[in-house]
Tab-separated table of C-alpha atoms in Angstrom:
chain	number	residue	atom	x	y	z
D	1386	UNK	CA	-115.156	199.560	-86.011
D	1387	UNK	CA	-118.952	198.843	-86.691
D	1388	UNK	CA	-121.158	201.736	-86.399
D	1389	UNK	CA	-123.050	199.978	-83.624
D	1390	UNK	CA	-120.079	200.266	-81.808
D	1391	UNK	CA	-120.201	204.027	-82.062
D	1392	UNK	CA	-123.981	204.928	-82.301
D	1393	UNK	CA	-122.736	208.743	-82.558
D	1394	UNK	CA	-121.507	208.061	-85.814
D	1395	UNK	CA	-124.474	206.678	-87.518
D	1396	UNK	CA	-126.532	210.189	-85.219
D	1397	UNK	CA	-124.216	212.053	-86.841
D	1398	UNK	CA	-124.814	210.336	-90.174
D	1399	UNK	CA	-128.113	210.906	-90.447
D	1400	UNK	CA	-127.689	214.491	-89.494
D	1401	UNK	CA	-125.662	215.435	-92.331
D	1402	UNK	CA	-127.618	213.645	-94.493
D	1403	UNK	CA	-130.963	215.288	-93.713
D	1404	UNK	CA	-129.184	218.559	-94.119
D	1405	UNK	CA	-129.090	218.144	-98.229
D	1406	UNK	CA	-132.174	219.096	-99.909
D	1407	UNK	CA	-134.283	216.216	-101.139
D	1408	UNK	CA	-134.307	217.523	-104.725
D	1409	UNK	CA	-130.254	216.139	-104.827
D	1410	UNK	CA	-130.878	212.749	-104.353
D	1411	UNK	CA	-131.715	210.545	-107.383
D	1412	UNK	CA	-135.264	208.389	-107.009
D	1413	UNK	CA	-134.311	204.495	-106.446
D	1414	UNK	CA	-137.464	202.204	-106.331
D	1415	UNK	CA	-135.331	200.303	-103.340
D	1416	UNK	CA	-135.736	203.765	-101.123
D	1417	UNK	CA	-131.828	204.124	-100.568
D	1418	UNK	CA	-130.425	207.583	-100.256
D	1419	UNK	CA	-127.803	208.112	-103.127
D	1420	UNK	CA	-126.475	211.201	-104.333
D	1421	UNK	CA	-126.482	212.021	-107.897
D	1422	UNK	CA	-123.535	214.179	-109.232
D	1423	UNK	CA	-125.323	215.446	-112.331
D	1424	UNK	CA	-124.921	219.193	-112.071
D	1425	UNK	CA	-121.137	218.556	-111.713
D	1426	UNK	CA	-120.769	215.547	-114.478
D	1427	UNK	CA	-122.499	217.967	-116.616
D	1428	UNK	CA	-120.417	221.344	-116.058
D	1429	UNK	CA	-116.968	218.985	-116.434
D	1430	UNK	CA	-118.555	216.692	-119.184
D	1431	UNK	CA	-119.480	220.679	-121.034
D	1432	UNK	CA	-115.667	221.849	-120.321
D	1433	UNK	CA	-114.107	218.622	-122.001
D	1434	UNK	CA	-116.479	218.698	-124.785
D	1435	UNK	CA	-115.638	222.274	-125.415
D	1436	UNK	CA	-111.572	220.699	-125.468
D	1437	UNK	CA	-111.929	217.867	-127.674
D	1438	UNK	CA	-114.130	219.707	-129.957
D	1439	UNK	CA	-110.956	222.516	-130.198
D	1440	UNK	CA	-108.326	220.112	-130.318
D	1441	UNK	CA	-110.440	218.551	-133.890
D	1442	UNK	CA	-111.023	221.616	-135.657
D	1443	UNK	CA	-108.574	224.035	-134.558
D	1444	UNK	CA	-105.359	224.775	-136.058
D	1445	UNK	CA	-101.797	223.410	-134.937
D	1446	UNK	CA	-98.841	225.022	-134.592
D	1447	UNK	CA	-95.983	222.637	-133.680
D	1448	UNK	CA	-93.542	224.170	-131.033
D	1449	UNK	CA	-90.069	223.066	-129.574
D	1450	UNK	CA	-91.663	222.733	-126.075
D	1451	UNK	CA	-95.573	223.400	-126.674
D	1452	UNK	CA	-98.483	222.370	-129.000
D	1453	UNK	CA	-100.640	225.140	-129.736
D	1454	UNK	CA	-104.421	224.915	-131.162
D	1455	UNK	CA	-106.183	227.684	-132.163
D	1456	UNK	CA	-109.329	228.077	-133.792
D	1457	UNK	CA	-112.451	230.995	-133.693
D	1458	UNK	CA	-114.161	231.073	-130.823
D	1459	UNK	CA	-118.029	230.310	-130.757
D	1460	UNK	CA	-118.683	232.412	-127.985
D	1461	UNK	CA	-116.903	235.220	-129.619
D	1462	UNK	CA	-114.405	235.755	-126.428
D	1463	UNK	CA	-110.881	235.498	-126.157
D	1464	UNK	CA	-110.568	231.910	-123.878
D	1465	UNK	CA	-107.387	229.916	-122.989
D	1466	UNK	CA	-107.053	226.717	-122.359
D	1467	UNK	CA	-103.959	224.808	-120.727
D	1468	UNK	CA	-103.088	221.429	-120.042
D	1469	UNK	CA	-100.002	220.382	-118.344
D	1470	UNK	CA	-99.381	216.287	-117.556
D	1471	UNK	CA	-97.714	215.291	-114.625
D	1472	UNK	CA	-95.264	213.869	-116.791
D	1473	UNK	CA	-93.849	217.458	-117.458
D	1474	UNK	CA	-92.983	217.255	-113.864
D	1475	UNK	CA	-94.578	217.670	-110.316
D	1476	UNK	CA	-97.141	220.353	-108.964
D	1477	UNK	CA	-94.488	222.789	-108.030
D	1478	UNK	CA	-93.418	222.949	-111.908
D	1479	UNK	CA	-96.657	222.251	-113.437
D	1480	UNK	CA	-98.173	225.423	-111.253
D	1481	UNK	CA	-95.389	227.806	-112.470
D	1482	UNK	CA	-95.216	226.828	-116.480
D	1483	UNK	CA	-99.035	227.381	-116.143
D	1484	UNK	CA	-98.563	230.710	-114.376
D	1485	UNK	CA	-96.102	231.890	-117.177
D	1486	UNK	CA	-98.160	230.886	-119.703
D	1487	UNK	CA	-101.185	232.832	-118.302
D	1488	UNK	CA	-98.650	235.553	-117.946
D	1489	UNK	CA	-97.389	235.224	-121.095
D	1490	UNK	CA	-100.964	235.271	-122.849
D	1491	UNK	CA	-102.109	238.427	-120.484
D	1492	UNK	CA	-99.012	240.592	-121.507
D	1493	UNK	CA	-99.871	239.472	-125.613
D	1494	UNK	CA	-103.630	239.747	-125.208
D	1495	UNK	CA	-103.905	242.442	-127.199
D	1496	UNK	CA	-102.176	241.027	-130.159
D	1497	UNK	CA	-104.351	238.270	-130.004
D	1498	UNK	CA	-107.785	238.283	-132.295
D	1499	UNK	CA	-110.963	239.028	-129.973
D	1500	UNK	CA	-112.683	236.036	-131.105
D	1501	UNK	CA	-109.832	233.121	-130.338
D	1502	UNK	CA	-110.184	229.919	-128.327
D	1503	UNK	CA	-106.157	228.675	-127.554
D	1504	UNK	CA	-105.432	225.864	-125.862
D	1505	UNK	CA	-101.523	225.234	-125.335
D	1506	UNK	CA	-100.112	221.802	-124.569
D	1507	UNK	CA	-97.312	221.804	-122.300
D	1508	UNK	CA	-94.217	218.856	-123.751
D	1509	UNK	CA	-92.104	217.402	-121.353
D	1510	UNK	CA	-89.857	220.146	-122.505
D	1511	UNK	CA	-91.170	222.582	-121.365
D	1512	UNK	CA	-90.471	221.980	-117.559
D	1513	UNK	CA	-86.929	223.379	-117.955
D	1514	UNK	CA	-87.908	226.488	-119.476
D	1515	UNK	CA	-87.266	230.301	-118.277
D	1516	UNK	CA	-90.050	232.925	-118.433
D	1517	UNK	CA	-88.020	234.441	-121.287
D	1518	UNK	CA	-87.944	231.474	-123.061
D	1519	UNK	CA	-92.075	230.365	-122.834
D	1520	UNK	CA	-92.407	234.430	-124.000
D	1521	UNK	CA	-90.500	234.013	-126.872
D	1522	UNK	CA	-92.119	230.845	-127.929
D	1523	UNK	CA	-95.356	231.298	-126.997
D	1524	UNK	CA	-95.302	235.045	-128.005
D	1525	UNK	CA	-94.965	233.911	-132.246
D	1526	UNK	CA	-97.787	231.746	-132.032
D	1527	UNK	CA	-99.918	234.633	-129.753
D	1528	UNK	CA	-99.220	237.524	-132.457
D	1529	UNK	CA	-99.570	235.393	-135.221
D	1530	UNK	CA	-103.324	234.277	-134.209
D	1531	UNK	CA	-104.193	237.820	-134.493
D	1532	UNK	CA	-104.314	237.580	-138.661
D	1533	UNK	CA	-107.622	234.845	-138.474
D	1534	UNK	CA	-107.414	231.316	-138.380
């Protein structure tokens, strides 16, 4: 349906539109009115940069059901990262191995160095795993980071 066929549509159109500060649009020499997405390409564009440039440098530790990278952190806090494919399995399971291995990493944090960026790759493995089991797993790899990279 053509927005001359519903001239509310383009009123209400126009309405939101003048509701967003000028300052968010990007200048076209046509005049047209297009959003720019900087602020958010820059904060997700800053949070892959900071993976990549972990998964380079930092250290490996090859697990039955995870991969885990470690390396010192630059900001000198304790971060973790995780990243869970939807090949592991759907949102369901991909939401609870991420919530045990929060839970896993809050219950070790003290045995982990101060200083330690960790970013855990779920395997496809992993889906079928038991609280117990991600603890035990996970839990070598968390005490172990304590010693320095």
């Amino acid at each position: 349906v053509a927005a001359a066929a519903r001239p509310w549509a383009a009123r209400l159109q126009e309405e939101r539109w003048s509701q967003v500060p000028a300052s968010t649009f990007a200048a076209h020499t046509d005049g047209s009115k297009h959003m720019t997405l900087q602020n958010f390409e820059k904060k997700n564009a800053s949070i892959r940069e900071r993976f990549l440039a972990l998964k380079q440098s930092g250290a490996r530790w090859h697990l039955p059901s995870f991969v885990v990278i470690r390396r010192v952190s630059p900001t000198g806090r304790r971060r973790l990262g995780i990243t869970v494919s939807r090949r592991v399995g759907r949102a369901v399971v991909r939401n609870r191995l991420k919530r045990m291995i929060r839970e896993v990493f809050r219950t070790s944090e003290h045995d982990v160095a101060a200083a330690q960026d960790i970013l855990v790759i779920a395997r496809t493995s992993a889906s079928k795993l038991e609280y117990a089991q991600v603890a035990s797993e996970l839990g070598r790899v968390f005490r172990s980071s304590g010693s320095g990279c």
